[in-house]
């Protein structure tokens, strides 16, 4: 596939993503949107008090009843809350700005998914096909159409930005470190699934070695330690801090 064909294919895919989400842009507040956004005074302004609250409380600590409930999961997602606050200001409390932001995030994720799959699979055609399967899958469209699905979008965007930075660094391209740091910050402050980054960094190493034609290179050498070890340290540190300050606990279904 030529570069022109790649651009056309990507453009068509992004257009299909927009068309698939357009009906949701006028959607109203649904289920979790009500306590998390509509009734949550902490996301109705970008004051120092609200920013501080976002970084020192879990996402569902929105009222006394929920805060004291043991039958709920604990989520640390300050960037999600801050993005809600920004949308509340921009949209004057309407849902439109929230849906538009989710769409923009999904378009960015789709672009980076295509890039990542093209690297990993060694084919721009397969990258586009895989990107289409990802971007248009009903489960992913749900995360875009549902305001409360934003953690998935922000975390995935952060993970893929970090992968892009790792890939650039392995190929000795400039600007790798800022991308890695930006992606890690965006991911870890949005959702717990960002702990998969060490594994994805290792995949990027294997991809580069395939490109180099290296068949018998040891899996765990200095390059692996240089790239993967920092990711492991951050992931373990994150989980350790969460264990002591905001323990992850499974959601308990009561009343059955």
CSV table of C-alpha atoms in Angstrom, one decimal:
chain,number,residue,atom,x,y,z
A,1,UNK,CA,0.0,0.0,0.0
A,2,UNK,CA,1.4,3.4,-1.0
A,3,UNK,CA,1.6,6.4,1.3
A,4,UNK,CA,-1.3,8.0,-0.6
A,5,UNK,CA,-3.4,4.9,-0.2
A,6,UNK,CA,-2.6,4.8,3.5
A,7,UNK,CA,-3.7,8.4,3.9
A,8,UNK,CA,-6.9,7.8,2.0
A,9,UNK,CA,-7.6,4.6,4.0
A,10,UNK,CA,-7.0,6.4,7.3
A,11,UNK,CA,-9.2,9.3,6.2
A,12,UNK,CA,-12.1,7.0,5.3
A,13,UNK,CA,-11.8,5.2,8.6
A,14,UNK,CA,-11.8,8.4,10.6
A,15,UNK,CA,-14.8,9.5,8.6
A,16,UNK,CA,-16.7,6.3,9.4
A,17,UNK,CA,-15.9,6.8,13.1
A,18,UNK,CA,-17.4,10.3,13.0
A,19,UNK,CA,-20.5,9.0,11.2
A,20,UNK,CA,-20.9,6.1,13.7
A,21,UNK,CA,-20.8,8.5,16.7
A,22,UNK,CA,-22.8,11.4,15.3
A,23,UNK,CA,-26.2,10.2,16.6
A,24,UNK,CA,-24.8,10.3,20.1
A,25,UNK,CA,-23.7,13.9,20.1
A,26,UNK,CA,-27.2,15.0,21.3
A,27,UNK,CA,-27.4,12.3,23.9
A,28,UNK,CA,-28.5,13.1,27.4
A,29,UNK,CA,-27.1,12.2,30.8
A,30,UNK,CA,-27.2,8.4,31.3
A,31,UNK,CA,-26.8,6.3,34.5
A,32,UNK,CA,-23.3,7.0,36.0
A,33,UNK,CA,-23.2,10.4,34.2
A,34,UNK,CA,-25.7,11.8,36.7
A,35,UNK,CA,-23.7,11.3,40.0
A,36,UNK,CA,-20.3,11.7,38.3
A,37,UNK,CA,-21.0,14.9,36.4
A,38,UNK,CA,-24.5,16.3,36.6
A,39,UNK,CA,-24.7,16.2,40.4
A,40,UNK,CA,-21.0,16.4,41.1
A,41,UNK,CA,-20.2,20.0,42.2
A,42,UNK,CA,-16.5,19.2,42.0
A,43,UNK,CA,-16.6,19.2,38.2
A,44,UNK,CA,-18.7,22.3,37.8
A,45,UNK,CA,-15.7,24.7,38.0
A,46,UNK,CA,-11.9,24.5,37.6
A,47,UNK,CA,-11.1,26.0,41.0
A,48,UNK,CA,-8.0,25.1,43.1
A,49,UNK,CA,-10.3,23.4,45.5
A,50,UNK,CA,-11.8,21.1,42.8
A,51,UNK,CA,-8.4,20.4,41.2
A,52,UNK,CA,-7.0,19.4,44.6
A,53,UNK,CA,-10.1,17.3,45.3
A,54,UNK,CA,-9.6,15.4,42.0
A,55,UNK,CA,-6.1,14.5,42.9
A,56,UNK,CA,-6.8,13.5,46.5
A,57,UNK,CA,-10.1,11.5,46.2
A,58,UNK,CA,-11.3,8.6,44.2
A,59,UNK,CA,-13.7,9.2,41.3
A,60,UNK,CA,-16.8,7.9,43.1
A,61,UNK,CA,-16.2,9.9,46.3
A,62,UNK,CA,-19.0,12.2,45.3
A,63,UNK,CA,-21.2,12.1,48.4
A,64,UNK,CA,-21.1,10.8,51.9
A,65,UNK,CA,-23.2,7.7,51.2
A,66,UNK,CA,-21.0,6.5,48.3
A,67,UNK,CA,-17.8,7.5,50.1
A,68,UNK,CA,-18.7,5.2,53.1
A,69,UNK,CA,-20.0,2.4,51.0
A,70,UNK,CA,-17.9,-0.8,51.0
A,71,UNK,CA,-19.8,-2.3,48.1
A,72,UNK,CA,-18.1,-0.2,45.4
A,73,UNK,CA,-14.8,-0.1,43.5
A,74,UNK,CA,-12.3,2.6,44.1
A,75,UNK,CA,-11.0,4.5,41.1
A,76,UNK,CA,-8.2,7.1,41.0
A,77,UNK,CA,-8.9,9.1,37.8
A,78,UNK,CA,-8.1,12.8,38.4
A,79,UNK,CA,-7.5,13.7,34.7
A,80,UNK,CA,-10.9,12.3,33.8
A,81,UNK,CA,-12.5,14.5,36.5
A,82,UNK,CA,-10.6,17.6,35.3
A,83,UNK,CA,-11.6,16.9,31.7
A,84,UNK,CA,-15.2,16.8,32.9
A,85,UNK,CA,-14.8,20.1,34.6
A,86,UNK,CA,-13.4,21.7,31.4
A,87,UNK,CA,-16.3,20.3,29.3
A,88,UNK,CA,-18.8,21.6,31.9
A,89,UNK,CA,-17.3,25.1,31.5
A,90,UNK,CA,-17.1,24.9,27.7
A,91,UNK,CA,-20.6,23.5,27.2
A,92,UNK,CA,-22.3,25.6,29.9
A,93,UNK,CA,-23.5,22.4,31.6
A,94,UNK,CA,-24.9,20.7,28.5
A,95,UNK,CA,-23.9,17.3,27.3
A,96,UNK,CA,-22.7,18.3,23.8
A,97,UNK,CA,-19.2,19.3,24.7
A,98,UNK,CA,-18.7,16.0,26.6
A,99,UNK,CA,-19.7,14.0,23.6
A,100,UNK,CA,-17.6,16.1,21.2
A,101,UNK,CA,-14.5,15.6,23.5
A,102,UNK,CA,-15.1,11.8,23.6
A,103,UNK,CA,-15.3,11.8,19.8
A,104,UNK,CA,-12.1,13.7,19.4
A,105,UNK,CA,-10.3,11.4,21.9
A,106,UNK,CA,-11.6,8.3,20.0
A,107,UNK,CA,-10.3,9.8,16.7
A,108,UNK,CA,-6.9,10.2,18.3
A,109,UNK,CA,-6.9,6.7,19.7
A,110,UNK,CA,-8.0,5.3,16.3
A,111,UNK,CA,-5.1,7.0,14.6
A,112,UNK,CA,-2.6,5.7,17.1
A,113,UNK,CA,-4.1,2.2,17.0
A,114,UNK,CA,-3.5,2.1,13.2
A,115,UNK,CA,0.1,3.3,13.7
A,116,UNK,CA,0.8,0.7,16.4
A,117,UNK,CA,-0.8,-2.2,14.5
A,118,UNK,CA,1.1,-1.2,11.4
A,119,UNK,CA,4.4,-1.4,13.3
A,120,UNK,CA,3.5,-4.6,15.1
A,121,UNK,CA,2.1,-6.4,12.1
A,122,UNK,CA,4.5,-5.0,9.6
A,123,UNK,CA,1.7,-4.1,7.2
A,124,UNK,CA,-0.2,-0.9,6.7
A,125,UNK,CA,-3.1,-2.8,5.2
A,126,UNK,CA,-3.4,-5.0,8.3
A,127,UNK,CA,-2.9,-1.9,10.5
A,128,UNK,CA,-6.0,-0.3,8.8
A,129,UNK,CA,-8.1,-3.4,9.0
A,130,UNK,CA,-7.2,-3.9,12.7
A,131,UNK,CA,-7.8,-0.2,13.4
A,132,UNK,CA,-11.2,-0.4,11.8
A,133,UNK,CA,-12.2,-3.5,13.8
A,134,UNK,CA,-11.1,-1.7,17.0
A,135,UNK,CA,-12.6,1.7,16.2
A,136,UNK,CA,-16.0,0.5,15.0
A,137,UNK,CA,-16.5,-2.3,17.5
A,138,UNK,CA,-19.7,-1.7,19.4
A,139,UNK,CA,-17.9,-1.9,22.8
A,140,UNK,CA,-15.6,0.9,21.7
A,141,UNK,CA,-18.3,3.0,20.3
A,142,UNK,CA,-20.1,2.7,23.6
A,143,UNK,CA,-17.2,4.2,25.4
A,144,UNK,CA,-17.4,7.2,23.0
A,145,UNK,CA,-21.2,7.6,23.1
A,146,UNK,CA,-21.3,7.2,26.9
A,147,UNK,CA,-19.9,10.2,28.8
A,148,UNK,CA,-18.8,8.0,31.7
A,149,UNK,CA,-16.8,5.8,29.3
A,150,UNK,CA,-14.1,8.5,29.0
A,151,UNK,CA,-11.6,6.8,31.3
A,152,UNK,CA,-11.1,4.1,28.6
A,153,UNK,CA,-10.5,6.7,26.0
A,154,UNK,CA,-8.0,8.8,28.0
A,155,UNK,CA,-6.1,5.7,29.3
A,156,UNK,CA,-5.9,4.1,25.9
A,157,UNK,CA,-4.7,7.4,24.4
A,158,UNK,CA,-2.0,7.6,27.1
A,159,UNK,CA,-0.9,4.0,26.6
A,160,UNK,CA,-0.6,4.5,22.8
A,161,UNK,CA,1.3,7.8,23.1
A,162,UNK,CA,3.8,6.1,25.4
A,163,UNK,CA,4.1,3.2,22.9
A,164,UNK,CA,4.8,5.7,20.2
A,165,UNK,CA,7.5,7.3,22.3
A,166,UNK,CA,9.1,3.9,23.0
A,167,UNK,CA,9.0,3.1,19.3
A,168,UNK,CA,10.6,6.4,18.4
A,169,UNK,CA,13.3,5.9,21.0
A,170,UNK,CA,14.2,2.4,19.8
A,171,UNK,CA,14.6,3.8,16.3
A,172,UNK,CA,16.8,6.7,17.5
A,173,UNK,CA,14.2,9.3,16.6
A,174,UNK,CA,13.9,12.6,18.4
A,175,UNK,CA,11.1,13.5,20.8
A,176,UNK,CA,10.7,10.0,22.3
A,177,UNK,CA,11.2,10.8,26.0
A,178,UNK,CA,8.5,13.6,26.2
A,179,UNK,CA,6.0,11.2,24.5
A,180,UNK,CA,6.7,8.4,26.9
A,181,UNK,CA,6.4,10.7,29.9
A,182,UNK,CA,3.2,12.3,28.6
A,183,UNK,CA,1.6,9.0,27.8
A,184,UNK,CA,2.4,7.5,31.2
A,185,UNK,CA,1.0,10.5,33.0
A,186,UNK,CA,-2.1,10.6,30.9
A,187,UNK,CA,-2.6,6.8,31.3
A,188,UNK,CA,-1.9,6.3,35.0
A,189,UNK,CA,-4.0,9.4,36.0
A,190,UNK,CA,-6.9,8.1,33.9
A,191,UNK,CA,-7.3,4.3,34.5
A,192,UNK,CA,-5.6,1.4,36.1
A,193,UNK,CA,-5.2,-0.6,32.9
A,194,UNK,CA,-2.1,1.5,32.1
A,195,UNK,CA,-0.1,-1.1,34.1
A,196,UNK,CA,0.1,-3.1,30.8
A,197,UNK,CA,2.7,-0.6,29.5
A,198,UNK,CA,5.7,-2.8,30.4
A,199,UNK,CA,4.4,-5.6,28.2
A,200,UNK,CA,3.7,-3.3,25.3
A,201,UNK,CA,7.1,-1.7,25.6
A,202,UNK,CA,8.6,-5.3,25.3
A,203,UNK,CA,6.5,-5.9,22.2
A,204,UNK,CA,7.9,-2.7,20.7
A,205,UNK,CA,11.4,-4.1,21.3
A,206,UNK,CA,10.5,-7.4,19.6
A,207,UNK,CA,9.1,-5.5,16.6
A,208,UNK,CA,12.3,-3.4,16.2
A,209,UNK,CA,14.5,-6.6,16.4
A,210,UNK,CA,12.4,-8.1,13.7
A,211,UNK,CA,13.0,-5.1,11.5
A,212,UNK,CA,16.7,-5.4,12.2
A,213,UNK,CA,16.6,-9.0,11.2
A,214,UNK,CA,18.0,-10.0,14.6
A,215,UNK,CA,17.1,-13.7,15.1
A,216,UNK,CA,19.2,-14.8,18.0
A,217,UNK,CA,19.4,-11.7,20.1
A,218,UNK,CA,18.8,-12.5,23.9
A,219,UNK,CA,15.3,-11.4,25.0
A,220,UNK,CA,16.6,-9.8,28.2
A,221,UNK,CA,19.7,-7.7,27.4
A,222,UNK,CA,20.7,-4.1,28.2
A,223,UNK,CA,18.2,-2.7,25.6
A,224,UNK,CA,15.4,-4.5,27.3
A,225,UNK,CA,16.4,-3.4,30.7
A,226,UNK,CA,16.8,0.2,29.5
A,227,UNK,CA,13.3,0.3,28.0
A,228,UNK,CA,11.2,-2.1,30.1
A,229,UNK,CA,12.7,-1.7,33.5
A,230,UNK,CA,11.5,1.9,34.0
A,231,UNK,CA,8.0,0.9,32.9
A,232,UNK,CA,8.0,-1.9,35.4
A,233,UNK,CA,9.2,0.4,38.2
A,234,UNK,CA,6.5,2.9,37.5
A,235,UNK,CA,3.8,0.1,37.3
A,236,UNK,CA,4.9,-1.5,40.5
A,237,UNK,CA,5.1,1.9,42.3
A,238,UNK,CA,1.7,2.8,41.1
A,239,UNK,CA,0.1,-0.5,42.3
A,240,UNK,CA,2.0,-0.1,45.7
A,241,UNK,CA,0.8,3.4,46.2
A,242,UNK,CA,-2.7,2.4,45.3
A,243,UNK,CA,-2.6,-0.5,47.8
A,244,UNK,CA,-1.8,1.8,50.7
A,245,UNK,CA,-3.8,4.9,49.8
A,246,UNK,CA,-6.7,3.8,47.5
A,247,UNK,CA,-6.8,0.0,47.7
A,248,UNK,CA,-8.3,-1.7,44.7
A,249,UNK,CA,-11.3,-3.8,45.8
A,250,UNK,CA,-13.8,-5.7,43.7
A,251,UNK,CA,-17.3,-4.4,43.3
A,252,UNK,CA,-19.6,-6.4,45.6
A,253,UNK,CA,-23.1,-7.0,44.3
A,254,UNK,CA,-25.5,-7.0,47.3
A,255,UNK,CA,-29.2,-7.8,47.7
A,256,UNK,CA,-29.1,-11.1,45.7
